């Protein structure tokens, strides 16, 4: 698969996840998709709560689903999309949550941040330099 197909298929998976967004309070839908070294794709969407501060971000939901499926590393690619024109970049908490899974497998995943009009390509290490992670506790 070419790099562009890889990118576009993962963004498409994130966009499909966004369709299940439960975001009645913000009306801000977000979808995320993670691709692992074995080709597995795990998606997530944001899940809000009447107690507003309890909202779960799409990326965090995706990481929790992946870890529940047994993934402990191998995270190679991440796509995040909102239904906004401008790209959505992961919030600070999600950067940290993504880092935990990435660091377990010693990868530095590419992160495609997408909106309807633009895609920005980053690396997790660029979004969260000098991250605090599992190795920091050793
Ligand atoms: N949100 C995400 O799902 N991911 C992010 O990285 C940024 C914010 C969600 C949380 C909340 O449901 C809505 O977007 C508005 O902040």
JSON list of C-alpha atoms and ligand atoms in Angstrom, two decimals:
[
{"chain": "A", "resi": 1, "resn": "UNK", "atom": "CA", "xyz": [0.00, 0.00, 0.00]},
{"chain": "A", "resi": 2, "resn": "UNK", "atom": "CA", "xyz": [1.42, 3.41, -0.88]},
{"chain": "A", "resi": 3, "resn": "UNK", "atom": "CA", "xyz": [1.90, 5.99, 1.82]},
{"chain": "A", "resi": 4, "resn": "UNK", "atom": "CA", "xyz": [-1.02, 8.04, 0.47]},
{"chain": "A", "resi": 5, "resn": "UNK", "atom": "CA", "xyz": [-3.38, 5.05, 0.44]},
{"chain": "A", "resi": 6, "resn": "UNK", "atom": "CA", "xyz": [-2.29, 4.20, 3.95]},
{"chain": "A", "resi": 7, "resn": "UNK", "atom": "CA", "xyz": [-3.03, 7.73, 5.07]},
{"chain": "A", "resi": 8, "resn": "UNK", "atom": "CA", "xyz": [-6.33, 8.01, 3.25]},
{"chain": "A", "resi": 9, "resn": "UNK", "atom": "CA", "xyz": [-7.64, 4.63, 4.42]},
{"chain": "A", "resi": 10, "resn": "UNK", "atom": "CA", "xyz": [-6.83, 5.40, 8.05]},
{"chain": "A", "resi": 11, "resn": "UNK", "atom": "CA", "xyz": [-8.44, 8.83, 7.83]},
{"chain": "A", "resi": 12, "resn": "UNK", "atom": "CA", "xyz": [-11.50, 7.17, 6.27]},
{"chain": "A", "resi": 13, "resn": "UNK", "atom": "CA", "xyz": [-11.66, 4.75, 9.22]},
{"chain": "A", "resi": 14, "resn": "UNK", "atom": "CA", "xyz": [-11.47, 7.70, 11.64]},
{"chain": "A", "resi": 15, "resn": "UNK", "atom": "CA", "xyz": [-14.21, 9.47, 9.70]},
{"chain": "A", "resi": 16, "resn": "UNK", "atom": "CA", "xyz": [-16.48, 6.41, 9.97]},
{"chain": "A", "resi": 17, "resn": "UNK", "atom": "CA", "xyz": [-15.85, 6.30, 13.73]},
{"chain": "A", "resi": 18, "resn": "UNK", "atom": "CA", "xyz": [-16.85, 9.97, 13.95]},
{"chain": "A", "resi": 19, "resn": "UNK", "atom": "CA", "xyz": [-20.31, 9.02, 12.74]},
{"chain": "A", "resi": 20, "resn": "UNK", "atom": "CA", "xyz": [-20.86, 7.30, 16.12]},
{"chain": "A", "resi": 21, "resn": "UNK", "atom": "CA", "xyz": [-19.74, 10.32, 18.13]},
{"chain": "A", "resi": 22, "resn": "UNK", "atom": "CA", "xyz": [-21.81, 10.93, 21.25]},
{"chain": "A", "resi": 23, "resn": "UNK", "atom": "CA", "xyz": [-21.30, 14.66, 21.60]},
{"chain": "A", "resi": 24, "resn": "UNK", "atom": "CA", "xyz": [-24.67, 16.28, 22.33]},
{"chain": "A", "resi": 25, "resn": "UNK", "atom": "CA", "xyz": [-23.09, 18.95, 24.54]},
{"chain": "A", "resi": 26, "resn": "UNK", "atom": "CA", "xyz": [-20.28, 20.25, 22.34]},
{"chain": "A", "resi": 27, "resn": "UNK", "atom": "CA", "xyz": [-21.67, 19.10, 18.98]},
{"chain": "A", "resi": 28, "resn": "UNK", "atom": "CA", "xyz": [-18.00, 18.61, 18.11]},
{"chain": "A", "resi": 29, "resn": "UNK", "atom": "CA", "xyz": [-17.57, 15.18, 16.58]},
{"chain": "A", "resi": 30, "resn": "UNK", "atom": "CA", "xyz": [-14.14, 13.55, 16.55]},
{"chain": "A", "resi": 31, "resn": "UNK", "atom": "CA", "xyz": [-12.98, 10.20, 15.20]},
{"chain": "A", "resi": 32, "resn": "UNK", "atom": "CA", "xyz": [-9.66, 8.48, 15.69]},
{"chain": "A", "resi": 33, "resn": "UNK", "atom": "CA", "xyz": [-8.06, 5.41, 14.14]},
{"chain": "A", "resi": 34, "resn": "UNK", "atom": "CA", "xyz": [-4.91, 3.53, 15.16]},
{"chain": "A", "resi": 35, "resn": "UNK", "atom": "CA", "xyz": [-3.00, 1.19, 12.86]},
{"chain": "A", "resi": 36, "resn": "UNK", "atom": "CA", "xyz": [-0.70, -1.44, 14.34]},
{"chain": "A", "resi": 37, "resn": "UNK", "atom": "CA", "xyz": [2.30, -3.23, 12.86]},
{"chain": "A", "resi": 38, "resn": "UNK", "atom": "CA", "xyz": [0.18, -6.34, 12.22]},
{"chain": "A", "resi": 39, "resn": "UNK", "atom": "CA", "xyz": [-2.24, -4.26, 10.13]},
{"chain": "A", "resi": 40, "resn": "UNK", "atom": "CA", "xyz": [-4.96, -4.15, 12.76]},
{"chain": "A", "resi": 41, "resn": "UNK", "atom": "CA", "xyz": [-7.00, -0.93, 12.85]},
{"chain": "A", "resi": 42, "resn": "UNK", "atom": "CA", "xyz": [-8.77, 0.14, 16.05]},
{"chain": "A", "resi": 43, "resn": "UNK", "atom": "CA", "xyz": [-11.07, 3.17, 16.05]},
{"chain": "A", "resi": 44, "resn": "UNK", "atom": "CA", "xyz": [-12.64, 5.42, 18.66]},
{"chain": "A", "resi": 45, "resn": "UNK", "atom": "CA", "xyz": [-14.95, 8.37, 18.89]},
{"chain": "A", "resi": 46, "resn": "UNK", "atom": "CA", "xyz": [-15.60, 10.98, 21.56]},
{"chain": "A", "resi": 47, "resn": "UNK", "atom": "CA", "xyz": [-18.10, 10.10, 24.28]},
{"chain": "A", "resi": 48, "resn": "UNK", "atom": "CA", "xyz": [-19.51, 12.97, 26.31]},
{"chain": "A", "resi": 49, "resn": "UNK", "atom": "CA", "xyz": [-21.45, 13.01, 29.58]},
{"chain": "A", "resi": 50, "resn": "UNK", "atom": "CA", "xyz": [-24.10, 15.17, 31.24]},
{"chain": "A", "resi": 51, "resn": "UNK", "atom": "CA", "xyz": [-21.36, 15.89, 33.74]},
{"chain": "A", "resi": 52, "resn": "UNK", "atom": "CA", "xyz": [-19.42, 17.79, 31.07]},
{"chain": "A", "resi": 53, "resn": "UNK", "atom": "CA", "xyz": [-15.93, 17.34, 32.48]},
{"chain": "A", "resi": 54, "resn": "UNK", "atom": "CA", "xyz": [-16.17, 13.57, 32.11]},
{"chain": "A", "resi": 55, "resn": "UNK", "atom": "CA", "xyz": [-15.98, 13.65, 28.30]},
{"chain": "A", "resi": 56, "resn": "UNK", "atom": "CA", "xyz": [-13.75, 11.01, 26.76]},
{"chain": "A", "resi": 57, "resn": "UNK", "atom": "CA", "xyz": [-11.79, 11.99, 23.66]},
{"chain": "A", "resi": 58, "resn": "UNK", "atom": "CA", "xyz": [-11.81, 9.86, 20.52]},
{"chain": "A", "resi": 59, "resn": "UNK", "atom": "CA", "xyz": [-8.08, 9.05, 20.76]},
{"chain": "A", "resi": 60, "resn": "UNK", "atom": "CA", "xyz": [-8.37, 7.95, 24.39]},
{"chain": "A", "resi": 61, "resn": "UNK", "atom": "CA", "xyz": [-11.33, 5.70, 23.57]},
{"chain": "A", "resi": 62, "resn": "UNK", "atom": "CA", "xyz": [-9.35, 4.16, 20.69]},
{"chain": "A", "resi": 63, "resn": "UNK", "atom": "CA", "xyz": [-6.32, 3.50, 22.92]},
{"chain": "A", "resi": 64, "resn": "UNK", "atom": "CA", "xyz": [-8.52, 1.94, 25.62]},
{"chain": "A", "resi": 65, "resn": "UNK", "atom": "CA", "xyz": [-10.21, -0.32, 23.03]},
{"chain": "A", "resi": 66, "resn": "UNK", "atom": "CA", "xyz": [-6.84, -1.35, 21.61]},
{"chain": "A", "resi": 67, "resn": "UNK", "atom": "CA", "xyz": [-5.39, -2.16, 25.01]},
{"chain": "A", "resi": 68, "resn": "UNK", "atom": "CA", "xyz": [-8.51, -4.09, 25.89]},
{"chain": "A", "resi": 69, "resn": "UNK", "atom": "CA", "xyz": [-7.90, -6.09, 22.70]},
{"chain": "A", "resi": 70, "resn": "UNK", "atom": "CA", "xyz": [-4.43, -6.89, 24.02]},
{"chain": "A", "resi": 71, "resn": "UNK", "atom": "CA", "xyz": [-2.27, -4.43, 22.08]},
{"chain": "A", "resi": 72, "resn": "UNK", "atom": "CA", "xyz": [0.87, -3.46, 23.96]},
{"chain": "A", "resi": 73, "resn": "UNK", "atom": "CA", "xyz": [2.90, -1.66, 21.34]},
{"chain": "A", "resi": 74, "resn": "UNK", "atom": "CA", "xyz": [3.27, -1.80, 17.57]},
{"chain": "A", "resi": 75, "resn": "UNK", "atom": "CA", "xyz": [1.44, 1.50, 17.17]},
{"chain": "A", "resi": 76, "resn": "UNK", "atom": "CA", "xyz": [2.61, 2.83, 13.80]},
{"chain": "A", "resi": 77, "resn": "UNK", "atom": "CA", "xyz": [-0.04, 5.24, 12.54]},
{"chain": "A", "resi": 78, "resn": "UNK", "atom": "CA", "xyz": [-2.74, 7.43, 14.03]},
{"chain": "A", "resi": 79, "resn": "UNK", "atom": "CA", "xyz": [-5.46, 9.44, 12.28]},
{"chain": "A", "resi": 80, "resn": "UNK", "atom": "CA", "xyz": [-7.65, 12.03, 13.99]},
{"chain": "A", "resi": 81, "resn": "UNK", "atom": "CA", "xyz": [-10.46, 13.90, 12.29]},
{"chain": "A", "resi": 82, "resn": "UNK", "atom": "CA", "xyz": [-13.12, 16.39, 13.25]},
{"chain": "A", "resi": 83, "resn": "UNK", "atom": "CA", "xyz": [-15.94, 17.63, 11.09]},
{"chain": "A", "resi": 84, "resn": "UNK", "atom": "CA", "xyz": [-14.33, 21.02, 10.91]},
{"chain": "A", "resi": 85, "resn": "UNK", "atom": "CA", "xyz": [-12.50, 22.62, 8.02]},
{"chain": "A", "resi": 86, "resn": "UNK", "atom": "CA", "xyz": [-9.26, 22.85, 9.98]},
{"chain": "A", "resi": 87, "resn": "UNK", "atom": "CA", "xyz": [-7.38, 19.76, 11.18]},
{"chain": "A", "resi": 88, "resn": "UNK", "atom": "CA", "xyz": [-7.98, 18.50, 14.71]},
{"chain": "A", "resi": 89, "resn": "UNK", "atom": "CA", "xyz": [-4.82, 17.84, 16.66]},
{"chain": "A", "resi": 90, "resn": "UNK", "atom": "CA", "xyz": [-4.91, 15.57, 19.74]},
{"chain": "A", "resi": 91, "resn": "UNK", "atom": "CA", "xyz": [-5.44, 17.35, 23.04]},
{"chain": "A", "resi": 92, "resn": "UNK", "atom": "CA", "xyz": [-2.64, 17.24, 25.59]},
{"chain": "A", "resi": 93, "resn": "UNK", "atom": "CA", "xyz": [-4.12, 14.38, 27.58]},
{"chain": "A", "resi": 94, "resn": "UNK", "atom": "CA", "xyz": [-4.55, 12.28, 24.44]},
{"chain": "A", "resi": 95, "resn": "UNK", "atom": "CA", "xyz": [-0.93, 12.89, 23.44]},
{"chain": "A", "resi": 96, "resn": "UNK", "atom": "CA", "xyz": [0.10, 11.43, 26.77]},
{"chain": "A", "resi": 97, "resn": "UNK", "atom": "CA", "xyz": [-2.31, 8.49, 26.44]},
{"chain": "A", "resi": 98, "resn": "UNK", "atom": "CA", "xyz": [-1.05, 7.74, 22.90]},
{"chain": "A", "resi": 99, "resn": "UNK", "atom": "CA", "xyz": [2.53, 7.96, 24.13]},
{"chain": "A", "resi": 100, "resn": "UNK", "atom": "CA", "xyz": [1.98, 5.20, 26.69]},
{"chain": "A", "resi": 101, "resn": "UNK", "atom": "CA", "xyz": [0.97, 2.70, 24.00]},
{"chain": "A", "resi": 102, "resn": "UNK", "atom": "CA", "xyz": [3.65, 3.86, 21.57]},
{"chain": "A", "resi": 103, "resn": "UNK", "atom": "CA", "xyz": [6.42, 3.70, 24.13]},
{"chain": "A", "resi": 104, "resn": "UNK", "atom": "CA", "xyz": [5.49, 0.14, 25.11]},
{"chain": "A", "resi": 105, "resn": "UNK", "atom": "CA", "xyz": [6.47, -0.93, 21.57]},
{"chain": "A", "resi": 106, "resn": "UNK", "atom": "CA", "xyz": [9.19, 1.71, 21.11]},
{"chain": "A", "resi": 107, "resn": "UNK", "atom": "CA", "xyz": [7.51, 3.32, 18.10]},
{"chain": "A", "resi": 108, "resn": "UNK", "atom": "CA", "xyz": [7.08, 6.97, 17.15]},
{"chain": "A", "resi": 109, "resn": "UNK", "atom": "CA", "xyz": [3.80, 6.86, 15.22]},
{"chain": "A", "resi": 110, "resn": "UNK", "atom": "CA", "xyz": [2.96, 9.22, 12.43]},
{"chain": "A", "resi": 111, "resn": "UNK", "atom": "CA", "xyz": [-0.14, 11.24, 13.40]},
{"chain": "A", "resi": 112, "resn": "UNK", "atom": "CA", "xyz": [-2.38, 12.49, 10.60]},
{"chain": "A", "resi": 113, "resn": "UNK", "atom": "CA", "xyz": [-4.47, 15.36, 11.89]},
{"chain": "A", "resi": 114, "resn": "UNK", "atom": "CA", "xyz": [-7.37, 15.90, 9.53]},
{"chain": "A", "resi": 115, "resn": "UNK", "atom": "CA", "xyz": [-10.18, 18.32, 8.87]},
{"chain": "A", "resi": 116, "resn": "UNK", "atom": "CA", "xyz": [-12.44, 18.51, 5.86]},
{"chain": "A", "resi": 117, "resn": "UNK", "atom": "CA", "xyz": [-10.02, 20.77, 3.97]},
{"chain": "A", "resi": 118, "resn": "UNK", "atom": "CA", "xyz": [-6.56, 19.88, 5.19]},
{"chain": "A", "resi": 119, "resn": "UNK", "atom": "CA", "xyz": [-4.38, 17.12, 6.60]},
{"chain": "A", "resi": 120, "resn": "UNK", "atom": "CA", "xyz": [-1.31, 17.86, 8.71]},
{"chain": "A", "resi": 121, "resn": "UNK", "atom": "CA", "xyz": [1.27, 15.12, 9.20]},
{"chain": "A", "resi": 122, "resn": "UNK", "atom": "CA", "xyz": [3.10, 15.01, 12.50]},
{"chain": "A", "resi": 123, "resn": "UNK", "atom": "CA", "xyz": [5.05, 12.52, 14.59]},
{"chain": "A", "resi": 124, "resn": "UNK", "atom": "CA", "xyz": [3.95, 11.81, 18.14]},
{"chain": "A", "resi": 125, "resn": "UNK", "atom": "CA", "xyz": [7.41, 12.88, 19.31]},
{"chain": "A", "resi": 126, "resn": "UNK", "atom": "CA", "xyz": [6.77, 16.25, 17.65]},
{"chain": "A", "resi": 127, "resn": "UNK", "atom": "CA", "xyz": [3.42, 16.62, 19.39]},
{"chain": "A", "resi": 128, "resn": "UNK", "atom": "CA", "xyz": [4.84, 15.53, 22.75]},
{"chain": "A", "resi": 129, "resn": "UNK", "atom": "CA", "xyz": [8.59, 16.12, 22.92]},
{"chain": "A", "resi": 130, "resn": "UNK", "atom": "CA", "xyz": [10.59, 14.62, 25.78]},
{"chain": "A", "resi": 131, "resn": "UNK", "atom": "CA", "xyz": [7.52, 12.70, 26.91]},
{"chain": "A", "resi": 132, "resn": "UNK", "atom": "CA", "xyz": [7.13, 11.31, 30.38]},
{"chain": "A", "resi": 133, "resn": "UNK", "atom": "CA", "xyz": [6.37, 7.62, 29.96]},
{"chain": "A", "resi": 134, "resn": "UNK", "atom": "CA", "xyz": [6.90, 4.11, 31.30]},
{"chain": "A", "resi": 135, "resn": "UNK", "atom": "CA", "xyz": [10.69, 4.37, 30.90]},
{"chain": "A", "resi": 136, "resn": "UNK", "atom": "CA", "xyz": [10.74, 7.50, 33.06]},
{"chain": "A", "resi": 137, "resn": "UNK", "atom": "CA", "xyz": [9.71, 5.38, 36.04]},
{"chain": "A", "resi": 138, "resn": "UNK", "atom": "CA", "xyz": [12.65, 2.97, 35.73]},
{"chain": "B", "resi": 1, "resn": "LIG", "atom": "N1", "xyz": [-12.03, 15.94, 21.60]},
{"chain": "B", "resi": 1, "resn": "LIG", "atom": "C1", "xyz": [-11.53, 14.74, 21.14]},
{"chain": "B", "resi": 1, "resn": "LIG", "atom": "O1", "xyz": [-12.25, 13.75, 21.02]},
{"chain": "B", "resi": 1, "resn": "LIG", "atom": "N2", "xyz": [-10.20, 14.69, 20.85]},
{"chain": "B", "resi": 1, "resn": "LIG", "atom": "C2", "xyz": [-9.34, 15.74, 20.95]},
{"chain": "B", "resi": 1, "resn": "LIG", "atom": "O2", "xyz": [-8.14, 15.57, 20.79]},
{"chain": "B", "resi": 1, "resn": "LIG", "atom": "C3", "xyz": [-9.88, 17.09, 21.21]},
{"chain": "B", "resi": 1, "resn": "LIG", "atom": "C4", "xyz": [-11.23, 17.13, 21.80]},
{"chain": "B", "resi": 1, "resn": "LIG", "atom": "C5", "xyz": [-13.46, 16.00, 21.94]},
{"chain": "B", "resi": 1, "resn": "LIG", "atom": "C6", "xyz": [-13.74, 16.11, 23.40]},
{"chain": "B", "resi": 1, "resn": "LIG", "atom": "C7", "xyz": [-15.11, 16.75, 23.41]},
{"chain": "B", "resi": 1, "resn": "LIG", "atom": "O3", "xyz": [-16.09, 15.72, 23.31]},
{"chain": "B", "resi": 1, "resn": "LIG", "atom": "C8", "xyz": [-15.14, 17.57, 22.13]},
{"chain": "B", "resi": 1, "resn": "LIG", "atom": "O4", "xyz": [-14.04, 17.12, 21.34]},
{"chain": "B", "resi": 1, "resn": "LIG", "atom": "C9", "xyz": [-15.01, 19.06, 22.35]},
{"chain": "B", "resi": 1, "resn": "LIG", "atom": "O5", "xyz": [-13.89, 19.36, 23.09]}
]
